[in-house]
Short mmCIF file of C-alpha atoms in Angstrom, two decimals:
data_model
loop_
_atom_site.label_atom_id
_atom_site.label_comp_id
_atom_site.label_asym_id
_atom_site.label_seq_id
_atom_site.Cartn_x
_atom_site.Cartn_y
_atom_site.Cartn_z
CA MET A 825 120.47 50.02 -15.91
CA LYS A 826 120.30 49.33 -12.19
CA GLN A 827 119.13 52.49 -10.40
CA TYR A 828 120.42 53.00 -6.86
CA GLY A 829 118.54 55.12 -4.37
CA PHE A 830 117.74 55.66 -0.71
CA TYR A 831 115.02 54.39 1.61
CA PHE A 832 114.13 56.46 4.68
CA ASP A 833 111.81 55.20 7.42
CA GLN A 834 110.50 58.35 9.00
CA THR A 835 108.62 56.31 11.60
CA LEU A 836 111.96 55.17 13.06
CA CYS A 837 114.01 58.37 12.76
CA ALA A 838 114.82 59.97 16.12
CA GLY A 839 116.28 63.13 14.57
CA CYS A 840 119.68 62.46 16.15
CA HIS A 841 121.68 63.87 13.21
CA ALA A 842 124.17 60.96 13.25
CA CYS A 843 123.74 60.47 9.48
CA GLN A 844 124.35 64.17 8.85
CA ILE A 845 127.47 64.21 11.05
CA ALA A 846 128.89 61.02 9.50
CA CYS A 847 128.40 62.38 5.99
CA LYS A 848 130.01 65.69 6.90
CA ALA A 849 133.01 63.98 8.51
CA LYS A 850 133.48 61.47 5.68
CA ASN A 851 133.44 64.21 3.05
CA HIS A 852 135.61 66.68 5.03
CA LEU A 853 133.11 69.50 4.63
CA GLN A 854 133.58 73.00 5.98
CA PRO A 855 131.21 74.47 8.59
CA GLY A 856 127.89 75.29 6.97
CA SER A 857 128.20 72.73 4.16
CA LEU A 858 126.02 69.62 4.39
CA LEU A 859 125.37 66.90 1.83
CA ARG A 860 122.83 65.14 4.07
CA ARG A 861 120.63 67.29 6.21
CA VAL A 862 118.25 66.32 9.02
CA ARG A 863 115.34 68.70 9.40
CA SER A 864 112.56 68.62 12.00
CA PHE A 865 108.97 69.74 11.56
CA GLU A 866 105.99 70.30 13.85
CA THR A 867 102.36 69.97 12.82
CA GLY A 868 98.97 70.33 14.45
CA GLU A 869 97.99 71.91 17.72
CA PHE A 870 97.15 70.72 21.20
CA PRO A 871 95.68 68.20 21.83
CA HIS A 872 96.87 66.69 18.52
CA PRO A 873 100.42 67.89 17.84
CA GLY A 874 102.85 66.02 15.66
CA ILE A 875 106.58 66.03 15.02
CA TYR A 876 108.63 64.35 12.35
CA HIS A 877 112.16 64.41 11.02
CA LEU A 878 113.44 64.26 7.46
CA SER A 879 116.89 62.96 6.59
CA ALA A 880 117.60 63.85 2.99
CA GLY A 881 120.56 64.01 0.67
CA CYS A 882 120.86 63.73 -3.08
CA ALA A 883 118.00 61.65 -4.48
CA HIS A 884 120.04 60.52 -7.53
CA CYS A 885 117.15 61.62 -9.72
CA ALA A 886 116.04 60.01 -12.96
CA ASP A 887 116.37 63.42 -14.65
CA PRO A 888 118.87 65.34 -12.48
CA ALA A 889 118.45 69.09 -12.88
CA CYS A 890 121.91 69.68 -11.44
CA ALA A 891 123.58 67.66 -14.21
CA ALA A 892 121.55 69.34 -16.93
CA ALA A 893 122.52 72.78 -15.59
CA CYS A 894 126.27 72.18 -15.24
CA PRO A 895 127.91 74.01 -18.16
CA VAL A 896 131.13 71.97 -18.03
CA GLY A 897 129.63 68.47 -17.58
CA ARG A 898 131.19 67.99 -14.15
CA ILE A 899 128.00 66.44 -12.75
CA SER A 900 126.71 63.38 -14.54
CA LYS A 901 124.56 60.30 -14.04
CA ASP A 902 126.39 56.96 -14.12
CA GLU A 903 124.61 54.83 -16.71
CA THR A 904 125.40 51.58 -14.86
CA ASN A 905 123.94 52.42 -11.45
CA GLY A 906 122.17 55.79 -11.70
CA ILE A 907 124.44 57.55 -9.20
CA VAL A 908 124.63 61.29 -9.88
CA ALA A 909 128.10 62.50 -8.95
CA CYS A 910 130.78 65.11 -9.58
CA ASP A 911 133.75 64.17 -11.75
CA PRO A 912 136.85 65.24 -9.77
CA ASP A 913 138.87 65.48 -13.01
CA ILE A 914 136.67 68.27 -14.41
CA PRO A 915 137.30 71.64 -12.74
CA CYS A 916 134.28 73.36 -11.18
CA LEU A 917 133.62 76.97 -12.21
CA GLY A 918 132.97 77.66 -8.54
CA GLU A 919 131.06 80.60 -7.13
CA ASP A 920 131.06 82.37 -10.50
CA CYS A 921 128.59 79.75 -11.74
CA LEU A 922 126.54 77.77 -9.17
CA ALA A 923 124.06 76.79 -11.90
CA CYS A 924 123.76 73.26 -10.51
CA VAL A 925 123.07 74.54 -6.98
CA GLU A 926 120.31 76.82 -8.24
CA ALA A 927 118.80 74.14 -10.52
CA CYS A 928 118.29 71.43 -7.89
CA PRO A 929 114.80 71.68 -6.38
CA TYR A 930 116.06 69.95 -3.21
CA GLY A 931 119.11 72.13 -2.52
CA HIS A 932 121.60 69.28 -2.42
CA PRO A 933 124.63 70.23 -4.46
CA VAL A 934 126.39 72.77 -2.22
CA TYR A 935 129.25 75.17 -2.75
CA ASP A 936 132.16 74.47 -0.40
CA ARG A 937 134.02 77.74 0.13
CA LEU A 938 137.21 76.10 1.36
CA LYS A 939 137.41 73.68 -1.57
CA LYS A 940 136.18 76.43 -3.93
CA GLU A 941 133.95 73.96 -5.72
CA VAL A 942 130.50 72.46 -5.70
CA VAL A 943 130.24 69.14 -3.85
CA LYS A 944 127.43 66.61 -3.72
CA CYS A 945 126.56 63.14 -2.51
CA GLY A 946 128.13 60.42 -4.65
CA LEU A 947 126.59 57.63 -2.52
CA CYS A 948 130.04 57.01 -0.98
CA ARG A 949 131.12 55.07 -4.07
CA ASP A 950 134.57 54.52 -2.56
CA LEU A 951 133.00 52.75 0.43
CA LEU A 952 130.65 50.74 -1.79
CA GLN A 953 133.61 49.49 -3.82
CA ASN A 954 135.11 48.13 -0.59
CA GLY A 955 131.87 46.36 0.34
CA GLU A 956 130.96 48.95 2.99
CA GLN A 957 127.78 50.94 3.56
CA PRO A 958 127.52 54.66 2.77
CA ALA A 959 128.54 56.69 5.84
CA CYS A 960 125.03 58.01 6.51
CA ILE A 961 123.54 54.52 6.55
CA ALA A 962 126.31 52.91 8.61
CA SER A 963 125.89 55.59 11.28
CA CYS A 964 122.09 55.40 11.68
CA MET A 965 121.48 53.86 15.10
CA MET A 966 117.76 53.47 14.41
CA ARG A 967 118.36 51.73 11.05
CA ALA A 968 116.00 54.25 9.46
CA LEU A 969 118.14 54.52 6.30
CA ALA A 970 118.94 51.98 3.61
CA TRP A 971 120.30 52.10 0.08
CA GLY A 972 120.23 49.80 -2.92
CA PRO A 973 118.54 49.24 -6.25
CA VAL A 974 115.24 51.11 -6.13
CA ASP A 975 113.24 48.09 -7.34
CA GLU A 976 114.68 45.98 -4.52
CA LEU A 977 113.99 48.70 -1.93
CA LYS A 978 110.36 48.88 -3.08
CA ALA A 979 110.01 45.09 -2.88
CA ARG A 980 111.69 44.88 0.55
CA TYR A 981 109.86 47.75 2.23
CA GLY A 982 106.46 47.26 0.63
CA PRO A 983 103.64 49.53 -0.48
CA GLY A 984 102.85 52.94 0.88
CA LEU A 985 106.23 54.52 0.14
CA VAL A 986 106.27 58.13 -1.13
CA THR A 987 108.81 60.31 -2.91
CA ALA A 988 107.24 63.66 -2.02
CA LEU A 989 105.89 65.29 1.13
CA PRO A 990 104.52 68.79 1.73
CA CYS A 991 107.91 69.70 3.29
CA LEU A 992 109.77 68.07 0.37
CA PRO A 993 107.79 68.58 -2.82
CA ASP A 994 108.42 66.56 -5.95
CA GLY A 995 110.58 68.81 -8.09
CA GLY A 996 109.73 66.95 -11.29
CA THR A 997 113.16 65.28 -11.51
CA GLY A 998 112.14 61.72 -10.60
CA PRO A 999 113.84 61.46 -7.19
CA HIS A 1000 114.97 58.05 -5.98
CA LEU A 1001 114.24 58.62 -2.30
CA LEU A 1002 111.59 56.27 -0.97
CA ILE A 1003 110.00 57.42 2.28
CA ARG A 1004 107.88 55.51 4.79
CA ALA A 1005 106.20 58.63 6.07
CA ARG A 1006 104.72 59.36 9.47
CA GLU A 1007 101.04 60.24 9.20
CA CYS A 1008 101.58 63.81 10.38
CA ALA A 1009 104.16 64.38 7.61
CA GLY A 1010 101.28 64.47 5.13
CA GLU A 1011 99.78 67.56 6.73
CA THR A 1012 100.07 70.66 4.60
CA SER A 1013 100.38 72.98 7.60
CA PHE A 1014 103.79 72.54 9.24
CA GLU A 1015 106.59 74.56 10.77
CA GLU A 1016 110.28 73.74 10.52
CA LYS A 1017 112.03 73.68 13.86
CA ARG A 1018 115.70 74.47 14.42
CA MET A 1019 117.19 71.88 16.74
#
């Protein structure tokens, strides 16, 4: 099986939120619902402060907790490409369940109150089928995001990539998010900033 995933170059990210906005617009999400979220963190103190941003969506995990928790099998992992997505033909149990939302250690399946169902990143499969980039990647002006087969991403972007940071711990699900981290992102003392 070819496993697709994301690459994120934190050293290039300006924290502009373009990827978050593009994802939200493409998926017609209500206010408060995000499938890709940009978060900003501060570390250190004067004279050695640091700041970094994290753009994260579904990591299309090797062992997705959200899929295992879904009692109706609406979330599943595609065996041909590793994309973890919702099946639109299977009705969601909605806010009476939310097992998948609670199971994900990264908080990425979200309940959309207007749609009355859980939604999650499907790697813009409709765009991929038309030869286009996922919305988040196409919108990144800094070219800090990429997608593709994980093995190819590792080969292209070289050693030193991580899948966990103190602000984004490894939840034990085998995430397929490869990060070129800023040095300060490895510090265990950090504070999230609302921007």
